């Protein structure tokens, strides 16, 4: 059965930063609703909202304290219902972020589990060990051990893969699996069109007694023990089957950060049918030859390794039967225009490269304007202990504080979540109050300016999204041509038509020989010259051709 999501073009909205409607400095659901005409004009047909459930906001909503209610900073249930209704009226599908690996420590389940050792909710979480001794040496993604002391003082510890205020759910418990299925069904019952399953690859854990072999006493991120274990598939099967039985058109988009392409195949194949598509973090291998060995690598800006990128893309394009996801940024990484593209031409070319491949584009809000990461002026603005450590080491290695802060601003995830730039009023039209996130946005033209400029990035993205809807870019076979390291050239071909996308990855002019054919331009970035099969691309230029 054909599904709407096979043709999805998704726009990712970070609700806290998109549009504030009541002046408290925090973006909200009614703000998003006001901007539906903008989304419609952009041409996307789905939005993914980062979490909007009740949350203490330790991890900006990924710490959920009540799955059945909207955080009051975001709005009300009525606002959410109105948003779904208005989005649908505008032809836009709504995908909600669904946090299923962990809850907030403020969730009533965890509160009861701690208060009462006989609580049935004790087994909703993972308590282990005794006398304050940690069961193993596994490390958390957010630093330190995965174990934190049971606040009730039992001597046991509880498991948390992320922040210690985000205890992991015990998916080995069938009641947990049912309860999370109920949550999913509740929201699908409200009319949403899909779920982005946060960190789902981590729901199964290996034997907790097993430490990861190591010579040090430091906790280590022991991914083989808590990522992509076989039980992930076992436990998600009934969950997915139930959803698909009740809502056959529900889109299940899984966040499979570290999954190999083979696992991605397993998660998305028609036989297992756990997910309809997955988001991998493996696209962006970086070239680390220029790293400064004196500093932690986490906040050192490094270029992409284009050779690895090319290989990874081809493998994912060729291997997945399901639709791959296509993206350059999200709320967990620095923005495209900060991380990879260093000119507007390059940003446009890279957008063509990525989004015209086979698969589902996910465009991170503000990318269509060329927005960059915010620049923070103080360590405290990052709200992250690892930044302090980095800045101290960078200064000890002779960097100025400003230079160190720039490195972190250019690589950290938080400055990638800056307020959307709507117009030229104070705070860019995002809020009449004080934005929840401060910091300077490097100069970029606002939506209002770009709407009035036919040559703007915004208009370019509108054209690109329109082109993406053509059958050849939806259904065409993908083939990367081997035309050398400086360029990225591929064809998309159906029985009826053919297209070619050619991008210059370098800052120098390059010439390539095209396959025989007649070429008509559909879209371009930068300058190029084409005479029959000879194509010359100026630095970072790109072009999309229809081919006859
Ligand atoms: C995912 C989210 C990230 C969050 C984490 C824990 O990786 O994308 O932002 O911190 O899960 O929920
Ligand atoms: Ca608000």
Coordinates of C-alpha atoms in Angstrom, one line a residue, residues 41 46 200 315 405 412 518:
X41 CA 4.7 28.3 1.2
X46 CA 5.3 17.1 7.2
X200 CA 14.9 3.3 20.5
X315 CA 25.9 2.2 0.7
X405 CA 34.4 29.8 23.2
X412 CA 28.1 22.3 20.4
X518 CA 20.8 16.5 -23.7

